[in-house]
Every structure is written in structure tokens, then in C-alpha cells.
Amino acid sequence: MIGAAAIALVALRPDPVAPTCGPEVVAALTSTQHRTPFRLSCFARLPEGHDVLRPIVIEGAESSGAGIDCQDGAIGQPGVISTTQTPTISIRSRPEEGRWSRPVGVRISRCVVYGNIRVWGMGAEGRIEELWTSSRTPRHTERAQAAAPASVQITDSTIVAAGSIPLYVGPGVTGLRLVGGRMLGHSISTAVYLDAESARTTIHGVSFDIRTGREQIAIDGSASNVIVANEFRRAERGGIFLYRNCGERGVIRHQAPTDNRIEDNAFDRTAWFWPRAVVVGAREGRRRYCGDDAGWPFGSSADDGDRAERNVVRANRIRPFALPWWVQTGRGATRLP
């Protein structure tokens, strides 16, 4: 009984709250004289009418609870092409002497973000060797999640993409919440990417009015996510795809895209004969690099299949047509009775 009570107390523990940024920090953050990245470790409330032109970096445990309330102000510059190496907001962990220092409880609220937001732990800034090495030993998912940022909240914000994926949720990130707001602009890839070993992301009440080069949301070896009550206004290239990208860059995917709930979403502009609104098991190993992680008795090294199981897909709508359920969902979806 004592053990169960202790576990319950840990589960109910609130996220950390960072101190409020002082006027001098807000002045430096909103300065128009500097364009170098600004390291934010407190919670900033922008004065009305103020914007941020500098990239923001929120890194390490000392930044837990940090963030920004823009009061409808902007971060970044419209029309500037964004890349994975130049995120508008980077929320990331830092390796320190054999362990990871990670931020928890970061909050982004009421902002217009031009460019992209990247949340990542292992593999940040192109350090793929961290993921490659860890993935070759058991309990990789557990290590990746312990290393990555957790409980990030992005609420009532608009992200205007300009090239790269506007919201990237990196390996091991847990508990991210994207609630309300909009996705606009254009991405050469997806609007949201939930990468391997991440879990428990919630995407709720978001309007996706963004042009993408492929599906709107990729769930790649990510589990226990909830995607409900969203609108996808430009789903020509597909809506939500669940798969496990076996072998990419030689990293073994340990976790399969399981236990996800995709419900009450609306999709516009889907293809007439093959709408692909929600596709469960979208790849099943059909990639030339799947063999690049061969030789280990676990994860995608042992099985190139997506293993997309126990996913609930229901009450999604393809507008303006009412199509048969099997056409909407593709393979492997589970319906609740």
C-alpha cells in the first residue's frame, strides 16, 4: 500500500514553475539589435505589442517551467525559410557526464511562431550517434524517454511554417500537449512529426490549414498519443499515418506505434478514390534502408513490420463525403464497440 501511494503522489506531482523573467530579461529577449539565440530559463510575459526576433533556446533542467506568454505577439520573422538546424524555438536536453539534464514543464502560450519548434533529447543537433548506440541495447525506449524533455505545453498558438516541419517531437519526448491554435504556411514534409520512442502527446482542437509535402501528422514508432477534435483543411497528401521507420540511419526503433487514439477529427480535400485520412500500418517495411539496422534481436532490427496494434480510430469525418469505414482508415485500425 505504501508503494502504491508513493507512485500516486509522483503521478500527481505538478510540473515545476520557473521564476517570472524580470524587465531586463524581457528587454533583452525583445531587443531588435541582436539576432543571436536567446537562452530562456525563466517565464516571460511579453508586453502587448512586443515581438521576439531572436531564436529561443530552452535547455536543461535549469529551464524547467520556463517559457513565454506572447499575448498574441510573434516569435521569429515572417517569410524567412526555416530549417532543422535553425529552429525558431528549441526545447532540448543536454548530456552531462553520463546523464541527461532535461527541461520539464516548458510552456508556450498565445504566440505566433514563424518557422518551427523542435523538442528533442537524444540526437539533438544532429548527434545521431547517441541514438544509434543506445538503440543497440535493451531498454532503449526507457533511456530515450528519461533523457528527453517532458510535459511541454503549447497552447492557443499559431505556427506558420516556412519549409521545415513546424512541430517536431523528438525521440523519447513524453507528455507534450498541443492544444488550440493553428498550423499555417507550408512544409516540405509533415506538419507534426512524432518520432521514435516518444509517447503520450496530445493534439486537441487544432486547425491545420497548412500545405505539406506528405501526410499531415506522422506517428513514427510513437505510442499512447491522443489526437482528437482537430480539423485538417488540406489533407490532399494524407492525414495521419502510423508506422515504424525501420532502419533509418541505422537506428533501431524499439517502440511500435501502439495504443494511439485518433478520434473525432475532420479531413478536407482528401483524394476521392484513396483518401488516406488515417492509415494504420502505413509502411510495413517497404523502405530500402530497413536492413540498415539488422543483426539485433529486438525492435525493428528483428521485425521490419510496423506492429501498429491496439490503436483506436473512430468518428473521424471526411468532408463532404461519407465514405465506408475501411476506406477512411486503411489497414489495422481498431474500432471501439
Short mmCIF file of C-alpha atoms in Angstrom, two decimals:
data_model
loop_
_atom_site.label_atom_id
_atom_site.label_comp_id
_atom_site.label_asym_id
_atom_site.label_seq_id
_atom_site.Cartn_x
_atom_site.Cartn_y
_atom_site.Cartn_z
CA MET A 1 0.00 0.00 0.00
CA ILE A 2 2.79 2.42 0.80
CA GLY A 3 4.39 1.72 -2.55
CA ALA A 4 1.13 2.38 -4.42
CA ALA A 5 0.59 5.63 -2.53
CA ALA A 6 4.08 6.80 -3.35
CA ILE A 7 3.52 6.08 -7.03
CA ALA A 8 0.23 8.04 -6.94
CA LEU A 9 1.93 11.04 -5.33
CA VAL A 10 4.63 11.04 -8.01
CA ALA A 11 1.96 10.89 -10.73
CA LEU A 12 0.12 13.89 -9.24
CA ARG A 13 3.24 15.97 -8.72
CA PRO A 14 2.77 19.28 -10.55
CA ASP A 15 5.19 20.46 -13.19
CA PRO A 16 7.90 22.86 -11.97
CA VAL A 17 7.27 26.59 -12.19
CA ALA A 18 10.15 28.85 -13.19
CA PRO A 19 10.51 32.37 -11.81
CA THR A 20 8.99 35.20 -13.82
CA CYS A 21 11.51 36.96 -16.04
CA GLY A 22 12.45 40.43 -14.90
CA PRO A 23 12.13 43.55 -17.07
CA GLU A 24 15.79 43.42 -18.07
CA VAL A 25 15.43 39.86 -19.38
CA VAL A 26 12.29 40.74 -21.35
CA ALA A 27 14.07 43.78 -22.79
CA ALA A 28 16.99 41.61 -23.96
CA LEU A 29 14.60 38.99 -25.35
CA THR A 30 12.69 41.55 -27.41
CA SER A 31 15.74 43.56 -28.48
CA THR A 32 15.86 44.38 -32.18
CA GLN A 33 19.62 44.91 -32.05
CA HIS A 34 20.55 41.24 -31.60
CA ARG A 35 19.60 38.17 -33.66
CA THR A 36 21.68 35.56 -31.81
CA PRO A 37 19.77 32.77 -29.99
CA PHE A 38 18.43 33.79 -26.58
CA ARG A 39 18.67 31.23 -23.76
CA LEU A 40 15.48 31.40 -21.72
CA SER A 41 15.37 29.88 -18.23
CA CYS A 42 12.51 31.91 -16.71
CA PHE A 43 8.89 32.54 -17.73
CA ALA A 44 8.50 35.65 -19.88
CA ARG A 45 5.29 37.61 -20.39
CA LEU A 46 5.66 39.90 -23.35
CA PRO A 47 4.18 43.38 -23.09
CA GLU A 48 1.34 43.84 -25.55
CA GLY A 49 2.61 44.89 -28.96
CA HIS A 50 6.08 43.40 -28.47
CA ASP A 51 7.61 40.66 -30.63
CA VAL A 52 10.72 38.46 -30.43
CA LEU A 53 13.07 38.40 -33.41
CA ARG A 54 15.71 36.16 -31.81
CA PRO A 55 15.58 32.34 -31.81
CA ILE A 56 14.80 30.98 -28.35
CA VAL A 57 16.68 28.10 -26.72
CA ILE A 58 15.24 26.41 -23.62
CA GLU A 59 17.79 23.84 -22.49
CA GLY A 60 18.48 21.63 -19.50
CA ALA A 61 16.92 21.08 -16.09
CA GLU A 62 17.61 24.68 -15.06
CA SER A 63 14.99 25.73 -17.63
CA SER A 64 12.20 23.56 -16.23
CA GLY A 65 8.98 25.55 -16.03
CA ALA A 66 10.36 28.23 -18.33
CA GLY A 67 8.52 29.54 -21.34
CA ILE A 68 6.73 32.51 -22.80
CA ASP A 69 3.27 34.06 -22.98
CA CYS A 70 3.38 36.25 -26.09
CA GLN A 71 -0.04 37.85 -25.54
CA ASP A 72 -0.61 37.36 -29.29
CA GLY A 73 2.82 38.71 -30.18
CA ALA A 74 5.18 36.95 -32.59
CA ILE A 75 8.42 34.98 -32.37
CA GLY A 76 10.57 34.88 -35.49
CA GLN A 77 10.26 36.64 -38.81
CA PRO A 78 7.63 36.01 -41.49
CA GLY A 79 8.90 34.83 -44.83
CA VAL A 80 12.27 33.58 -43.58
CA ILE A 81 12.94 29.98 -44.67
CA SER A 82 13.36 27.74 -41.63
CA THR A 83 15.47 24.59 -41.37
CA THR A 84 16.01 21.82 -38.85
CA GLN A 85 19.30 23.48 -37.88
CA THR A 86 17.73 26.89 -37.25
CA PRO A 87 14.57 26.32 -35.20
CA THR A 88 12.61 29.33 -34.00
CA ILE A 89 12.19 27.65 -30.60
CA SER A 90 14.45 24.81 -29.48
CA ILE A 91 13.47 22.90 -26.32
CA ARG A 92 16.21 20.40 -25.66
CA SER A 93 18.13 18.28 -23.19
CA ARG A 94 21.86 18.39 -22.61
CA PRO A 95 24.26 15.49 -21.91
CA GLU A 96 26.28 15.94 -18.71
CA GLU A 97 28.88 13.44 -17.54
CA GLY A 98 26.99 10.27 -18.32
CA ARG A 99 23.49 11.60 -17.63
CA TRP A 100 20.97 13.97 -19.18
CA SER A 101 19.82 17.34 -17.96
CA ARG A 102 16.32 17.87 -19.35
CA PRO A 103 13.69 20.60 -19.10
CA VAL A 104 10.25 19.67 -17.78
CA GLY A 105 7.04 21.69 -17.90
CA VAL A 106 8.01 24.26 -20.54
CA ARG A 107 5.06 26.46 -21.59
CA ILE A 108 4.45 28.33 -24.85
CA SER A 109 1.21 30.31 -24.88
CA ARG A 110 -0.61 32.76 -27.17
CA CYS A 111 2.27 33.09 -29.63
CA VAL A 112 2.55 33.40 -33.38
CA VAL A 113 5.65 31.38 -34.21
CA TYR A 114 7.20 31.92 -37.63
CA GLY A 115 9.28 28.88 -38.56
CA ASN A 116 9.39 25.79 -36.37
CA ILE A 117 9.51 24.37 -32.85
CA ARG A 118 11.77 21.40 -32.12
CA VAL A 119 11.64 19.40 -28.89
CA TRP A 120 14.37 16.82 -28.52
CA GLY A 121 16.66 14.86 -26.21
CA MET A 122 18.97 12.21 -27.67
CA GLY A 123 20.04 13.09 -31.18
CA ALA A 124 19.65 16.84 -30.78
CA GLU A 125 21.60 18.98 -33.22
CA GLY A 126 22.44 16.00 -35.42
CA ARG A 127 24.13 13.84 -32.75
CA ILE A 128 22.77 10.65 -34.28
CA GLU A 129 25.47 8.51 -32.63
CA GLU A 130 23.69 8.89 -29.27
CA LEU A 131 20.57 7.24 -30.66
CA TRP A 132 22.50 4.70 -32.73
CA THR A 133 24.47 3.43 -29.74
CA SER A 134 21.58 3.37 -27.28
CA SER A 135 19.29 1.60 -29.74
CA ARG A 136 21.62 -1.41 -29.84
CA THR A 137 20.96 -2.31 -26.23
CA PRO A 138 17.75 -3.33 -24.42
CA ARG A 139 15.58 -0.70 -22.65
CA HIS A 140 16.38 1.93 -25.25
CA THR A 141 12.85 3.38 -25.07
CA GLU A 142 13.18 3.87 -21.31
CA ARG A 143 16.55 5.62 -21.68
CA ALA A 144 15.37 7.85 -24.52
CA GLN A 145 12.33 8.96 -22.52
CA ALA A 146 14.39 9.64 -19.40
CA ALA A 147 16.73 11.81 -21.48
CA ALA A 148 14.14 13.88 -23.32
CA PRO A 149 12.06 16.94 -22.37
CA ALA A 150 8.70 16.15 -20.80
CA SER A 151 5.34 17.86 -20.26
CA VAL A 152 5.83 20.65 -22.80
CA GLN A 153 2.65 22.68 -23.35
CA ILE A 154 1.90 24.71 -26.48
CA THR A 155 -1.48 26.39 -26.13
CA ASP A 156 -3.55 28.78 -28.23
CA SER A 157 -0.63 29.45 -30.56
CA THR A 158 -0.21 29.68 -34.32
CA ILE A 159 2.80 28.14 -36.06
CA VAL A 160 3.46 29.48 -39.56
CA ALA A 161 5.75 27.00 -41.31
CA ALA A 162 8.28 28.12 -43.89
CA GLY A 163 9.89 24.95 -45.19
CA SER A 164 10.74 22.51 -42.42
CA ILE A 165 8.37 20.60 -40.13
CA PRO A 166 6.68 23.20 -37.90
CA LEU A 167 6.45 20.93 -34.84
CA TYR A 168 8.98 18.14 -34.38
CA VAL A 169 8.59 15.94 -31.28
CA GLY A 170 11.89 14.13 -30.97
CA PRO A 171 12.89 10.67 -29.75
CA GLY A 172 11.72 9.97 -26.20
CA VAL A 173 9.72 13.18 -25.66
CA THR A 174 6.73 12.47 -23.41
CA GLY A 175 3.60 14.29 -22.39
CA LEU A 176 3.68 17.14 -24.91
CA ARG A 177 0.36 18.96 -25.32
CA LEU A 178 -0.59 20.98 -28.40
CA VAL A 179 -3.97 22.48 -27.61
CA GLY A 180 -5.90 25.02 -29.66
CA GLY A 181 -4.36 27.33 -32.20
CA ARG A 182 -3.49 26.82 -35.87
CA MET A 183 -0.87 25.44 -38.25
CA LEU A 184 -0.36 27.61 -41.34
CA GLY A 185 2.19 28.08 -44.12
CA HIS A 186 3.94 25.25 -45.92
CA SER A 187 6.19 22.31 -45.01
CA ILE A 188 8.22 20.16 -47.37
CA SER A 189 7.46 17.23 -45.04
CA THR A 190 4.70 16.91 -42.41
CA ALA A 191 3.00 19.41 -40.11
CA VAL A 192 3.74 17.38 -36.98
CA TYR A 193 6.28 14.56 -36.61
CA LEU A 194 6.13 12.29 -33.55
CA ASP A 195 9.46 10.48 -33.67
CA ALA A 196 10.51 7.09 -32.33
CA GLU A 197 10.22 6.26 -28.63
CA SER A 198 8.12 9.38 -27.91
CA ALA A 199 4.79 8.93 -26.13
CA ARG A 200 1.64 10.49 -24.71
CA THR A 201 1.44 13.54 -26.97
CA THR A 202 -1.97 15.21 -27.03
CA ILE A 203 -3.11 17.20 -30.07
CA HIS A 204 -6.53 18.69 -29.45
CA GLY A 205 -8.62 21.37 -31.09
CA VAL A 206 -6.02 22.49 -33.64
CA SER A 207 -6.86 23.84 -37.09
CA PHE A 208 -4.38 22.52 -39.68
CA ASP A 209 -4.56 24.80 -42.72
CA ILE A 210 -1.05 24.02 -43.93
CA ARG A 211 0.33 22.73 -47.23
CA THR A 212 2.54 19.70 -46.69
CA GLY A 213 4.78 17.61 -48.91
CA ARG A 214 3.41 14.40 -47.39
CA GLU A 215 0.87 13.43 -44.70
CA GLN A 216 -0.17 15.97 -42.09
CA ILE A 217 0.91 14.01 -38.98
CA ALA A 218 3.47 11.19 -38.85
CA ILE A 219 3.40 8.81 -35.89
CA ASP A 220 6.73 7.01 -36.30
CA GLY A 221 7.25 4.45 -33.54
CA SER A 222 5.40 6.73 -31.11
CA ALA A 223 2.84 5.35 -28.65
CA SER A 224 -0.14 6.28 -26.48
CA ASN A 225 -0.86 9.55 -28.27
CA VAL A 226 -4.27 11.23 -28.32
CA ILE A 227 -5.28 13.15 -31.46
CA VAL A 228 -8.85 14.37 -31.14
CA ALA A 229 -11.19 17.09 -32.39
CA ASN A 230 -8.83 18.63 -34.95
CA GLU A 231 -9.54 19.99 -38.42
CA PHE A 232 -7.28 19.14 -41.36
CA ARG A 233 -8.20 21.51 -44.15
CA ARG A 234 -5.54 20.42 -46.69
CA ALA A 235 -5.28 16.65 -46.47
CA GLU A 236 -4.59 16.05 -50.17
CA ARG A 237 -1.45 14.06 -49.37
CA GLY A 238 -2.93 12.17 -46.46
CA GLY A 239 -3.97 12.81 -42.90
CA ILE A 240 -2.45 10.79 -40.04
CA PHE A 241 -0.07 7.90 -40.79
CA LEU A 242 1.10 5.35 -38.21
CA TYR A 243 4.24 3.35 -38.94
CA ARG A 244 7.70 2.39 -37.70
CA ASN A 245 10.51 3.69 -39.90
CA CYS A 246 12.74 0.64 -39.70
CA GLY A 247 16.44 1.09 -40.32
CA GLU A 248 16.53 4.84 -40.94
CA ARG A 249 20.14 5.97 -40.38
CA GLY A 250 20.80 2.59 -38.78
CA VAL A 251 18.85 3.42 -35.60
CA ILE A 252 16.73 0.55 -34.28
CA ARG A 253 13.14 1.53 -33.46
CA HIS A 254 12.23 -0.33 -30.29
CA GLN A 255 8.73 1.01 -29.75
CA ALA A 256 5.89 0.36 -32.17
CA PRO A 257 3.07 2.84 -32.94
CA THR A 258 0.61 1.31 -30.49
CA ASP A 259 -2.20 2.39 -28.16
CA ASN A 260 -2.92 5.63 -30.01
CA ARG A 261 -6.38 7.21 -30.04
CA ILE A 262 -7.43 9.14 -33.16
CA GLU A 263 -10.97 10.35 -32.83
CA ASP A 264 -13.45 12.99 -33.99
CA ASN A 265 -11.14 14.68 -36.49
CA ALA A 266 -12.32 16.24 -39.77
CA PHE A 267 -10.41 15.96 -43.06
CA ASP A 268 -10.94 18.17 -46.11
CA ARG A 269 -9.59 17.86 -49.68
CA THR A 270 -8.71 14.19 -49.43
CA ALA A 271 -8.26 12.18 -52.61
CA TRP A 272 -11.56 10.80 -53.93
CA PHE A 273 -10.57 7.18 -54.66
CA TRP A 274 -7.94 6.77 -51.93
CA PRO A 275 -8.47 9.39 -49.20
CA ARG A 276 -5.92 8.02 -46.68
CA ALA A 277 -7.32 10.09 -43.83
CA VAL A 278 -5.92 7.73 -41.18
CA VAL A 279 -3.59 4.92 -42.23
CA VAL A 280 -2.63 2.43 -39.53
CA GLY A 281 0.43 0.46 -40.63
CA ALA A 282 1.45 2.78 -43.45
CA ARG A 283 4.81 1.24 -44.39
CA GLU A 284 5.26 -2.35 -43.17
CA GLY A 285 8.94 -2.34 -44.03
CA ARG A 286 8.68 -1.04 -47.55
CA ARG A 287 11.82 1.08 -47.43
CA ARG A 288 15.20 0.34 -48.99
CA TYR A 289 17.07 1.14 -45.76
CA CYS A 290 15.13 -1.23 -43.47
CA GLY A 291 18.06 -3.63 -43.43
CA ASP A 292 20.44 -0.98 -42.11
CA ASP A 293 19.59 -1.89 -38.51
CA ALA A 294 19.84 -5.69 -38.94
CA GLY A 295 21.55 -8.05 -36.53
CA TRP A 296 19.86 -7.45 -33.16
CA PRO A 297 17.09 -9.47 -31.51
CA PHE A 298 14.68 -6.62 -30.77
CA GLY A 299 12.61 -3.83 -32.29
CA SER A 300 12.77 -3.03 -35.97
CA SER A 301 16.04 -4.95 -36.24
CA ALA A 302 14.17 -8.20 -35.59
CA ASP A 303 10.95 -7.24 -37.41
CA ASP A 304 10.61 -4.66 -40.19
CA GLY A 305 6.84 -4.56 -39.75
CA ASP A 306 5.08 -1.53 -38.28
CA ARG A 307 3.44 -3.60 -35.48
CA ALA A 308 0.72 -0.95 -35.24
CA GLU A 309 -1.57 -2.57 -32.69
CA ARG A 310 -4.31 -1.56 -30.22
CA ASN A 311 -4.91 1.75 -31.97
CA VAL A 312 -8.42 3.20 -31.72
CA VAL A 313 -9.64 5.11 -34.77
CA ARG A 314 -13.24 6.24 -34.74
CA ALA A 315 -15.72 9.04 -35.51
CA ASN A 316 -13.38 10.78 -37.95
CA ARG A 317 -15.03 12.57 -40.87
CA ILE A 318 -14.01 13.08 -44.46
CA ARG A 319 -15.86 16.13 -45.70
CA PRO A 320 -18.10 16.50 -47.55
CA PHE A 321 -18.45 12.78 -48.25
CA ALA A 322 -19.48 9.91 -46.01
CA LEU A 323 -17.26 7.04 -47.08
CA PRO A 324 -17.10 3.44 -45.86
CA TRP A 325 -15.06 2.93 -42.73
CA TRP A 326 -12.42 0.73 -44.35
CA VAL A 327 -11.76 3.43 -46.95
CA GLN A 328 -11.21 6.04 -44.29
CA THR A 329 -8.83 4.17 -42.05
CA GLY A 330 -6.67 1.91 -44.17
CA ARG A 331 -5.20 -1.19 -42.56
CA GLY A 332 -5.11 -2.32 -38.97
CA ALA A 333 -7.46 0.11 -37.23
CA THR A 334 -9.36 -0.98 -34.14
CA ARG A 335 -12.85 0.29 -33.51
CA LEU A 336 -14.43 0.55 -30.10
CA PRO A 337 -17.79 -1.25 -29.84
#
